[in-house]
Coordinates of C-alpha atoms and ligand atoms in Angstrom, one line a residue:
M1315 CA 0.6 -23.5 -30.9
A1316 CA -2.6 -24.7 -31.7
A1317 CA -4.1 -27.4 -29.4
P1318 CA -5.6 -30.4 -30.9
W1319 CA -8.9 -29.8 -31.2
E1320 CA -10.1 -27.2 -33.8
D1321 CA -12.3 -29.6 -35.3
V1322 CA -14.1 -29.1 -32.2
L1323 CA -14.9 -25.9 -32.2
R1324 CA -16.0 -26.0 -35.7
D1325 CA -18.9 -28.2 -34.1
P1326 CA -21.8 -26.6 -32.4
L1327 CA -23.5 -29.7 -31.3
A1328 CA -20.3 -31.1 -29.4
V1329 CA -19.7 -28.0 -28.1
R1330 CA -23.5 -27.6 -26.6
E1331 CA -22.9 -30.9 -24.9
A1332 CA -19.6 -30.3 -23.9
A1333 CA -19.8 -27.2 -22.4
A1334 CA -23.2 -28.5 -20.2
V1335 CA -20.8 -30.9 -18.4
A1336 CA -18.4 -29.1 -18.3
V1337 CA -20.5 -26.8 -15.8
D1338 CA -21.7 -29.7 -13.9
A1339 CA -18.1 -31.2 -13.4
A1340 CA -17.0 -27.4 -12.2
L1341 CA -19.3 -27.3 -9.8
L1342 CA -18.6 -31.0 -8.4
E1343 CA -14.8 -30.0 -8.4
G1344 CA -15.2 -26.7 -6.4
V1345 CA -14.9 -24.5 -9.5
L1346 CA -16.7 -21.9 -7.0
M1347 CA -17.4 -18.6 -6.4
R1348 CA -20.0 -16.7 -4.2
T1349 CA -22.7 -14.4 -6.8
E1350 CA -22.3 -11.0 -7.2
A1351 CA -25.7 -10.2 -5.7
E1352 CA -24.6 -12.2 -2.5
P1353 CA -20.6 -11.6 -2.1
N1354 CA -21.0 -12.5 1.4
A1355 CA -23.5 -15.8 1.7
S1356 CA -23.2 -19.1 0.3
D1357 CA -26.1 -19.8 0.2
V1358 CA -26.1 -19.5 -3.4
V1359 CA -23.1 -19.8 -5.3
N1360 CA -22.1 -19.9 -8.9
F1361 CA -19.0 -21.7 -11.0
A1362 CA -16.1 -19.6 -11.0
P1363 CA -15.7 -18.7 -15.3
F1364 CA -13.5 -21.3 -16.9
T1365 CA -12.5 -22.1 -20.5
L1366 CA -14.4 -24.6 -22.5
L1367 CA -11.3 -26.4 -23.7
P1368 CA -7.4 -26.1 -22.2
S1369 CA -5.3 -23.4 -24.3
A1370 CA -2.2 -24.7 -25.5
V1371 CA 1.2 -23.1 -24.1
P1372 CA 4.7 -23.9 -25.5
R1373 CA 6.1 -26.5 -23.5
R1374 CA 9.6 -24.9 -23.6
L1375 CA 8.0 -21.4 -22.1
F1376 CA 6.0 -23.1 -19.4
Q1377 CA 9.4 -24.7 -18.1
Q1378 CA 11.2 -21.6 -19.1
A1379 CA 8.8 -19.9 -16.2
Y1380 CA 9.1 -22.5 -14.1
A1381 CA 12.9 -22.7 -13.8
V1382 CA 12.8 -18.3 -13.1
Q1383 CA 10.6 -18.8 -10.0
Q1384 CA 13.3 -19.4 -7.5
D1385 CA 15.5 -16.6 -8.6
F1386 CA 12.2 -14.2 -8.5
N1387 CA 11.7 -15.7 -4.7
L1388 CA 15.2 -14.5 -4.4
L1389 CA 14.9 -11.3 -5.8
V1390 CA 11.8 -10.1 -4.3
D1391 CA 13.0 -11.3 -1.0
A1392 CA 16.7 -9.3 -1.6
I1393 CA 14.6 -6.2 -2.3
S1394 CA 12.4 -6.2 0.9
Q1395 CA 15.3 -6.0 2.8
N1396 CA 17.2 -3.1 0.9
R1397 CA 16.2 -0.1 2.4
Q1398 CA 18.5 2.2 0.3
F1399 CA 17.0 0.6 -3.3
L1400 CA 13.4 0.9 -2.2
E1401 CA 14.0 4.7 -0.9
R1402 CA 15.9 5.9 -4.2
T1403 CA 13.3 3.6 -6.8
L1404 CA 10.2 4.9 -4.9
A1405 CA 11.5 8.7 -4.3
S1406 CA 9.7 10.3 -7.0
T1407 CA 6.4 7.7 -7.0
I1408 CA 5.9 8.7 -3.2
K1409 CA 5.6 12.6 -3.8
V1410 CA 2.8 12.0 -6.2
D1411 CA 1.2 9.0 -5.6
D1412 CA -0.6 8.9 -2.1
F1413 CA -1.3 5.1 -2.1
T1414 CA 2.4 4.0 -2.5
A1415 CA 3.4 7.3 -0.1
R1416 CA 1.2 5.7 2.5
L1417 CA 3.2 2.5 2.5
F1418 CA 6.2 3.8 2.2
R1419 CA 5.6 5.8 5.3
I1420 CA 4.5 2.5 7.4
H1421 CA 7.8 0.8 6.3
M1422 CA 10.1 3.5 7.6
Q1423 CA 7.8 3.9 10.6
V1424 CA 8.5 0.2 11.2
L1425 CA 12.4 0.6 10.2
E1426 CA 12.9 3.2 12.7
E1427 CA 11.4 1.6 15.5
G1428 CA 13.3 -2.0 14.5
L1429 CA 11.8 -5.6 13.5
A1430 CA 10.0 -7.3 15.9
Q1431 CA 9.6 -10.0 13.2
S1432 CA 12.3 -12.5 12.1
V1433 CA 10.5 -15.4 9.8
F1434 CA 9.9 -14.0 7.0
L1435 CA 7.7 -15.4 4.7
G1436 CA 6.7 -14.8 0.7
I1437 CA 3.9 -16.2 -1.6
N1438 CA 3.9 -14.2 -4.7
R1439 CA 2.7 -14.7 -8.3
S1440 CA 5.0 -13.8 -11.4
D1441 CA 2.5 -13.2 -14.5
Y1442 CA 3.6 -13.8 -18.3
M1443 CA 2.4 -13.7 -21.6
F1444 CA 3.8 -15.3 -24.6
D1445 CA 5.1 -12.7 -26.8
C1446 CA 4.7 -13.4 -30.9
G1447 CA 8.4 -12.2 -32.5
P1448 CA 8.6 -11.2 -36.1
E1449 CA 9.4 -14.8 -37.1
G1450 CA 6.7 -16.4 -35.2
T1451 CA 8.6 -17.8 -32.6
A1452 CA 7.0 -17.1 -29.1
A1453 CA 9.0 -15.3 -26.2
L1454 CA 8.4 -15.4 -22.6
K1455 CA 7.6 -11.6 -21.1
Q1456 CA 6.7 -11.2 -17.6
V1457 CA 3.6 -8.7 -17.0
E1458 CA 4.5 -8.3 -13.2
I1459 CA 5.1 -9.8 -10.4
N1460 CA 2.6 -10.2 -7.5
T1461 CA 3.5 -9.8 -4.1
I1462 CA 0.4 -9.1 -2.0
A1463 CA -3.0 -11.1 -2.2
A1464 CA -1.5 -13.3 -5.4
S1465 CA -5.1 -15.5 -5.8
F1466 CA -7.1 -18.5 -7.7
G1467 CA -4.1 -20.9 -6.1
G1468 CA -7.0 -22.8 -4.9
L1469 CA -9.2 -22.9 -7.5
T1470 CA -7.0 -23.2 -10.3
S1471 CA -5.9 -27.0 -9.0
R1472 CA -9.9 -27.9 -9.9
T1473 CA -10.0 -27.0 -13.2
V1474 CA -7.4 -30.0 -14.2
P1475 CA -10.3 -32.5 -13.7
V1476 CA -13.2 -30.6 -15.0
H1477 CA -11.0 -30.3 -18.6
Q1478 CA -10.0 -33.9 -18.8
R1479 CA -14.0 -34.6 -18.3
V1480 CA -14.5 -32.3 -21.2
L1481 CA -12.0 -33.6 -23.2
K1482 CA -13.3 -37.3 -22.5
V1483 CA -16.0 -36.8 -23.4
L1484 CA -15.3 -35.2 -27.0
G1485 CA -13.1 -38.1 -27.6
K1486 CA -9.5 -37.0 -26.3
S1487 CA -9.3 -39.4 -24.0
Q1488 CA -5.0 -39.6 -24.6
E1489 CA -4.9 -36.0 -24.5
A1490 CA -6.7 -35.2 -21.4
S1491 CA -4.3 -37.9 -19.8
Q1492 CA -1.4 -35.5 -20.7
L1493 CA -3.2 -32.7 -18.4
L1494 CA -0.7 -31.7 -15.9
P1495 CA -1.7 -32.1 -12.0
N1496 CA -1.0 -28.8 -10.4
N1497 CA -1.9 -28.1 -7.0
P1498 CA -0.7 -24.1 -5.4
S1499 CA -2.5 -24.0 -2.8
E1500 CA -1.1 -27.4 -0.8
G1501 CA 2.8 -25.3 -1.9
L1502 CA 0.9 -22.0 -0.6
A1503 CA 0.1 -24.1 3.0
L1504 CA 3.0 -25.7 3.2
G1505 CA 5.0 -22.3 3.4
I1506 CA 2.5 -20.8 5.9
A1507 CA 3.0 -24.1 8.0
K1508 CA 6.8 -23.8 8.0
A1509 CA 6.5 -19.7 9.1
W1510 CA 3.8 -20.7 11.5
Q1511 CA 6.3 -23.0 13.0
L1512 CA 9.6 -21.0 12.9
Y1513 CA 7.2 -18.6 14.9
G1514 CA 7.6 -21.1 17.5
S1515 CA 4.2 -20.8 19.5
P1516 CA 1.8 -24.3 19.0
S1517 CA -1.3 -22.5 20.6
A1518 CA -0.9 -19.7 18.1
V1519 CA -3.2 -19.1 14.9
V1520 CA -3.2 -18.3 11.4
M1521 CA -5.0 -15.0 10.6
F1522 CA -6.2 -14.6 7.0
L1523 CA -6.7 -11.3 6.7
V1524 CA -9.8 -11.3 4.0
E1525 CA -11.5 -8.0 2.2
E1526 CA -14.9 -6.5 3.3
V1527 CA -16.5 -8.1 -0.1
Q1528 CA -15.7 -12.2 -0.2
R1529 CA -16.7 -13.3 -3.8
N1530 CA -13.9 -15.3 -3.8
I1531 CA -13.8 -17.3 -0.5
F1532 CA -13.6 -20.8 -1.9
D1533 CA -10.4 -20.4 -3.4
Q1534 CA -9.0 -18.8 0.1
R1535 CA -11.0 -21.7 1.8
C1536 CA -8.6 -24.4 -0.5
V1537 CA -5.1 -22.9 1.6
E1538 CA -7.0 -22.7 4.7
N1539 CA -8.1 -26.4 4.4
E1540 CA -4.7 -28.1 3.6
L1541 CA -3.8 -25.7 7.1
W1542 CA -6.7 -27.7 8.9
N1543 CA -5.2 -30.8 7.4
R1544 CA -2.1 -30.1 9.3
N1545 CA -3.8 -29.1 12.5
I1546 CA -3.0 -25.5 12.4
R1547 CA -6.0 -23.4 13.5
V1548 CA -7.1 -20.4 11.0
I1549 CA -9.2 -17.4 11.8
R1550 CA -10.6 -14.8 9.3
R1551 CA -10.6 -10.9 10.1
R1552 CA -11.0 -7.5 8.4
F1553 CA -8.4 -4.8 9.1
R1554 CA -12.2 -3.7 11.1
D1555 CA -11.7 -6.2 13.1
V1556 CA -7.8 -5.7 14.0
F1557 CA -8.9 -2.4 14.6
E1558 CA -11.3 -2.9 17.0
K1559 CA -9.8 -6.4 18.9
G1560 CA -6.5 -6.5 17.8
S1561 CA -3.5 -5.4 20.4
L1562 CA 0.5 -6.2 20.8
G1563 CA 1.5 -7.7 23.9
E1564 CA 4.9 -8.6 25.2
G1565 CA 7.7 -8.5 22.8
R1566 CA 5.3 -6.9 19.9
R1567 CA 3.1 -10.5 20.2
L1568 CA 0.1 -9.8 18.0
Y1569 CA -3.2 -11.0 19.3
M1570 CA -6.7 -10.7 18.2
D1571 CA -9.7 -11.4 20.4
G1572 CA -7.4 -13.1 23.1
Q1573 CA -5.3 -15.5 20.6
E1574 CA -2.0 -15.1 19.6
V1575 CA -1.0 -14.9 15.9
A1576 CA 1.6 -16.1 14.6
V1577 CA 1.0 -15.6 10.4
V1578 CA -0.9 -12.5 8.7
Y1579 CA -2.0 -13.9 5.5
Y1580 CA -2.9 -10.8 3.3
R1581 CA -6.1 -11.4 0.5
E1582 CA -6.6 -7.7 1.4
G1583 CA -5.0 -4.1 1.4
Y1584 CA -3.5 -4.0 -1.9
V1585 CA -5.6 -1.4 -3.4
P1586 CA -6.5 2.4 -1.6
K1587 CA -10.3 1.4 -1.3
N1588 CA -9.5 -1.2 1.1
Y1589 CA -8.3 1.7 3.4
D1590 CA -9.5 4.5 5.7
Q1591 CA -8.0 5.6 8.6
Q1592 CA -8.7 3.1 11.1
N1593 CA -7.8 0.3 8.5
W1594 CA -4.5 2.1 8.0
E1595 CA -4.1 2.0 11.5
A1596 CA -4.8 -1.7 12.0
R1597 CA -2.1 -2.2 8.9
L1598 CA 0.7 0.1 11.2
L1599 CA -0.5 -2.4 14.3
L1600 CA 0.3 -5.5 12.2
E1601 CA 3.5 -4.4 10.7
R1602 CA 4.7 -3.6 13.8
S1603 CA 4.0 -6.7 15.3
R1604 CA 6.2 -9.6 15.6
A1605 CA 3.8 -11.7 13.8
V1606 CA 5.1 -13.2 10.4
K1607 CA 2.9 -10.8 7.6
C1608 CA 2.6 -12.2 4.0
P1609 CA 3.8 -10.3 3.1
D1610 CA 5.4 -7.6 5.5
I1611 CA 5.2 -4.0 4.1
A1612 CA 8.5 -3.7 2.0
T1613 CA 7.7 -6.9 0.3
Q1614 CA 4.5 -5.2 -0.7
L1615 CA 6.6 -2.3 -2.1
A1616 CA 8.8 -5.0 -3.9
G1617 CA 5.8 -5.7 -6.1
T1618 CA 4.9 -2.4 -7.3
K1619 CA 5.0 -1.4 -10.8
K1620 CA 7.8 1.4 -10.5
V1621 CA 10.3 -1.3 -8.8
Q1622 CA 9.4 -3.8 -12.0
Q1623 CA 10.6 -0.8 -13.8
E1624 CA 13.7 0.0 -12.4
L1625 CA 14.8 -3.8 -12.1
S1626 CA 15.1 -3.6 -15.7
R1627 CA 17.7 -0.9 -15.9
P1628 CA 21.1 -2.3 -16.9
G1629 CA 23.1 -3.1 -13.7
T1630 CA 20.1 -3.5 -11.1
L1631 CA 19.9 -7.1 -11.1
E1632 CA 23.2 -7.7 -10.6
S1633 CA 23.9 -5.0 -7.6
L1634 CA 20.5 -6.4 -6.1
L1635 CA 21.7 -10.5 -6.4
P1636 CA 25.4 -10.1 -6.3
G1637 CA 27.6 -13.5 -7.6
R1638 CA 24.6 -14.7 -9.1
A1639 CA 24.8 -14.4 -12.6
E1640 CA 23.3 -17.1 -14.0
A1641 CA 19.8 -16.2 -11.9
V1642 CA 19.8 -12.4 -13.0
A1643 CA 20.0 -13.8 -16.9
R1644 CA 17.1 -16.4 -16.5
I1645 CA 15.2 -13.1 -14.8
R1646 CA 16.4 -10.5 -17.3
A1647 CA 15.5 -12.7 -20.3
T1648 CA 11.9 -12.8 -19.1
F1649 CA 12.0 -8.8 -19.0
A1650 CA 9.6 -6.6 -21.7
G1651 CA 11.2 -3.4 -22.5
L1652 CA 10.1 -1.0 -19.0
Y1653 CA 10.4 3.0 -19.1
S1654 CA 10.5 5.3 -16.3
L1655 CA 8.6 8.6 -16.6
D1656 CA 10.6 10.9 -14.4
M1657 CA 11.1 14.3 -15.0
G1658 CA 14.0 14.5 -17.3
A1659 CA 15.6 14.0 -20.8
E1660 CA 14.7 10.0 -20.9
G1661 CA 10.9 10.4 -19.7
D1662 CA 10.3 13.1 -22.0
K1663 CA 12.3 11.3 -24.9
I1664 CA 10.0 8.0 -24.2
A1665 CA 6.5 10.0 -23.5
A1666 CA 6.8 11.7 -26.7
A1667 CA 8.1 8.3 -28.3
A1668 CA 4.6 6.7 -26.6
I1669 CA 2.2 9.7 -28.3
A1670 CA 3.7 9.1 -31.4
D1671 CA 3.3 5.3 -31.5
P1672 CA 0.5 4.8 -28.5
G1673 CA -0.3 1.5 -30.2
R1674 CA 3.3 -0.1 -28.8
F1675 CA 3.0 0.4 -25.3
V1676 CA 0.9 0.4 -21.9
L1677 CA 0.9 2.8 -19.5
K1678 CA 0.6 1.6 -16.0
P1679 CA 0.0 3.3 -12.7
Q1680 CA 1.0 2.1 -9.3
R1681 CA -2.0 -0.1 -9.1
E1682 CA -3.1 -4.0 -8.6
G1683 CA -6.0 -5.7 -9.4
G1684 CA -7.0 -5.3 -13.4
G1685 CA -8.4 -2.4 -14.5
N1686 CA -5.8 0.2 -14.3
N1687 CA -3.8 0.1 -17.5
L1688 CA -4.1 2.9 -20.1
Y1689 CA -3.7 1.6 -24.0
D1690 CA -3.9 3.5 -27.1
E1691 CA -6.3 6.1 -27.7
E1692 CA -6.8 6.7 -24.3
L1693 CA -2.7 6.2 -23.4
K1694 CA -2.1 8.6 -25.8
Q1695 CA -4.4 11.5 -24.4
V1696 CA -3.7 10.6 -20.8
L1697 CA 0.1 11.0 -21.7
E1698 CA -0.3 14.1 -23.7
K1699 CA -2.2 15.6 -20.8
I1700 CA 0.3 14.9 -17.9
R1701 CA 3.4 14.7 -19.7
D1702 CA 5.1 18.0 -18.7
S1703 CA 3.7 17.7 -15.4
P1704 CA 5.4 15.9 -12.1
E1705 CA 1.8 13.5 -11.7
R1706 CA 3.6 11.3 -15.0
T1707 CA 6.0 9.9 -12.3
S1708 CA 3.1 8.2 -11.2
Y1709 CA 3.1 5.6 -13.8
I1710 CA 5.8 3.8 -16.3
L1711 CA 5.3 2.6 -19.8
M1712 CA 6.2 -0.7 -20.6
D1713 CA 6.7 -2.0 -24.6
K1714 CA 2.7 -4.0 -25.4
I1715 CA 3.1 -7.7 -25.3
K1716 CA 1.4 -9.4 -28.3
P1717 CA 0.6 -13.0 -27.7
Q1718 CA -0.7 -15.1 -30.7
P1719 CA -4.5 -15.2 -30.1
A1720 CA -6.3 -18.7 -30.2
L1721 CA -10.5 -20.0 -30.5
N1722 CA -12.0 -20.8 -27.4
Y1723 CA -15.3 -20.7 -25.6
L1724 CA -15.6 -18.7 -22.6
L1725 CA -18.3 -20.2 -19.8
R1726 CA -19.7 -17.5 -17.6
A1727 CA -23.1 -18.1 -15.8
H1728 CA -26.1 -16.4 -17.3
S1729 CA -23.5 -15.5 -20.7
P1730 CA -24.4 -16.9 -23.8
L1731 CA -22.4 -19.9 -25.7
Q1732 CA -20.4 -17.9 -28.0
V1733 CA -17.1 -18.4 -29.8
S1734 CA -14.0 -15.9 -29.1
E1735 CA -10.5 -14.5 -30.0
C1736 CA -8.4 -15.4 -27.1
I1737 CA -5.2 -15.0 -25.4
S1738 CA -3.5 -16.2 -21.9
E1739 CA -1.4 -15.1 -19.2
L1740 CA 0.4 -17.9 -17.2
G1741 CA 1.4 -17.4 -13.7
I1742 CA 4.1 -19.0 -11.7
F1743 CA 3.3 -19.3 -7.8
G1744 CA 6.2 -18.4 -6.0
V1745 CA 6.9 -19.3 -2.0
Y1746 CA 9.5 -18.8 0.4
V1747 CA 10.7 -18.8 3.7
R1748 CA 13.7 -16.7 5.8
Q1749 CA 14.8 -17.3 9.0
G1750 CA 16.8 -14.2 9.7
K1751 CA 19.3 -14.2 7.2
E1752 CA 18.9 -18.0 6.2
M1753 CA 16.2 -19.2 3.1
V1754 CA 15.0 -22.1 4.7
L1755 CA 12.5 -22.8 2.1
N1756 CA 12.3 -21.5 -1.9
T1757 CA 10.0 -23.1 -4.3
A1758 CA 8.1 -22.9 -7.2
A1759 CA 4.4 -24.2 -6.2
G1760 CA 2.2 -24.3 -9.3
H1761 CA 0.2 -22.4 -11.6
L1762 CA -2.4 -20.5 -13.3
L1763 CA -3.4 -20.0 -16.8
R1764 CA -6.3 -17.6 -17.3
T1765 CA -7.6 -16.4 -20.7
K1766 CA -9.5 -14.0 -21.7
A1767 CA -11.2 -12.6 -25.4
I1768 CA -9.0 -10.0 -27.2
E1769 CA -10.9 -7.5 -27.1
H1770 CA -10.3 -7.0 -23.2
A1771 CA -7.3 -5.2 -22.9
D1772 CA -6.9 -5.5 -19.1
G1773 CA -8.4 -7.2 -16.2
G1774 CA -8.3 -10.6 -14.3
V1775 CA -10.6 -13.4 -13.0
A1776 CA -12.1 -11.4 -10.2
A1777 CA -12.3 -8.4 -12.0
G1778 CA -14.6 -10.6 -14.4
V1779 CA -12.7 -10.1 -17.3
A1780 CA -10.4 -13.4 -18.0
V1781 CA -11.3 -16.8 -16.7
L1782 CA -9.6 -19.9 -15.3
D1783 CA -7.9 -22.2 -17.9
T1784 CA -5.5 -25.3 -17.9
P1785 CA -2.3 -25.4 -20.2
Y1786 CA -2.0 -28.1 -22.4
L1787 CA 1.7 -28.4 -23.4
V1788 CA 2.5 -28.4 -26.8
Ligands
ADP630 P1 -2.4 -5.2 -12.5 O1 -1.5 -5.4 -11.6 O2 -3.6 -4.7 -12.2 O3 -3.1 -7.2 -12.5 P2 -1.1 -5.9 -14.6 O4 0.5 -5.5 -14.7 O5 -0.9 -7.5 -13.9 O6 -1.6 -5.0 -13.9 O7 -2.0 -5.8 -15.7 C1 -3.3 -6.2 -16.0 C2 -3.6 -6.6 -17.1 O8 -2.9 -6.0 -18.4 C3 -2.6 -7.6 -17.2 O9 -3.3 -9.3 -17.1 C4 -2.6 -8.6 -18.8 O10 -3.2 -9.0 -19.5 C5 -2.7 -6.9 -19.2 N1 -1.0 -6.3 -19.6 C6 -0.2 -5.3 -18.5 N2 0.9 -5.5 -19.1 C7 0.5 -5.7 -20.5 C8 1.8 -5.9 -21.6 N3 2.8 -4.9 -21.3 N4 1.3 -6.0 -22.8 C9 0.2 -6.2 -23.1 N5 -0.7 -6.6 -22.0 C10 -0.4 -6.2 -20.7
MG631 MG1 -1.8 -8.8 -12.7

């Protein structure tokens, strides 16, 4: 699946000229991030890292990823409503993983009290890599589905004109015209707007719940802008603000500084470091409220690695999506091998297999945000240490996906221009809205291609490993 610019990669002068154009185009188009030195100020900003050239993506797999997105939306939504399934699936995990346990306790507490929320909004991103099989044909394999704070739906739309410009400069106008338009933030905002409308208080606001450190603010502003353009007010607050100034009124309506909040859009709250005791209390307050949470805590739990692993068991998808055999088949076709490390014979066997051949697997804890998974020698060492202890149940094992690398240049501020062997990961944004039992919106809202050098096993754009890219369909 080579892209038609292998010639360019061997022409250092052309690359240098194109890279200078690319960086200026990125700044002009708003492919922006705040700096590490000043993550909470916009006085000095930089371009978000991106590839010099678009990466080749097999058209067939790209279409397959879009075609299964509505199925994944239905699946995540079904899991979030299935108390027994979440309870059973997470039982072993919450005994050893404190973070998942705390989320789970809030989930239970909210259910015991009875849900005040009746409109549900899901924004997720299903991530895939292109596994290179023995005969050299690539297959679409899901890495994971992100059900909370799935990012880069804003910035990704802006790499298209940048890459178009680069290709034109390199004399490839024909190829430039074939890059697909892509604007996930519009679809994300449509979902938020729909949920806001169904909530039914025209004066209520949408609250973006944001992190203390806000380097990726421009990505979020893209979604905000779409909402302001629809005359929907947006406020940005942190957990700390909610703890200090949030309250519940009649019917558990949520108020911040006296303003009613219709929708809470989390770009925060997905890793343990986001929480201290006050933040946990703030999270509980939000979850108890009538406001539409994107996601509600059940949907966040539906995105755990443990749930992903249980979905791959024969019969599980069928029981979660009864009467939807075609959707089940489309979903299952994207699964890589996933294995439980629960105590017992099944877990013992796979742990031994992974210790014997660590290069075949990835060991994953219940964490998000990149940089947590274990590979190769490290996988072996950790698994050897925990193989006989219940601690192993906080992890799952997954078959390692092995994509075919391709050459590209990764453009980063203050970094030398050098060619790298790279692999790419495709994400599809899913958006859905449910009112009571009725699904009123279910769409695929766009895509994100991220590319990294092969020497990095793990990590996303925010973690400084992967960079933004644009697919060139082949
Ligand atoms: P996180 O929630 O931390 O983002 P992921 O499951 O997405 O965790 O894994 C992080 C990164 O690790 C992915 O972006 C991918 O590059 C790599 N990775 C994850 N699972 C696999 C796998 N099965 N095979 C190969 N690489 C993987
Ligand atoms: Mg990920």
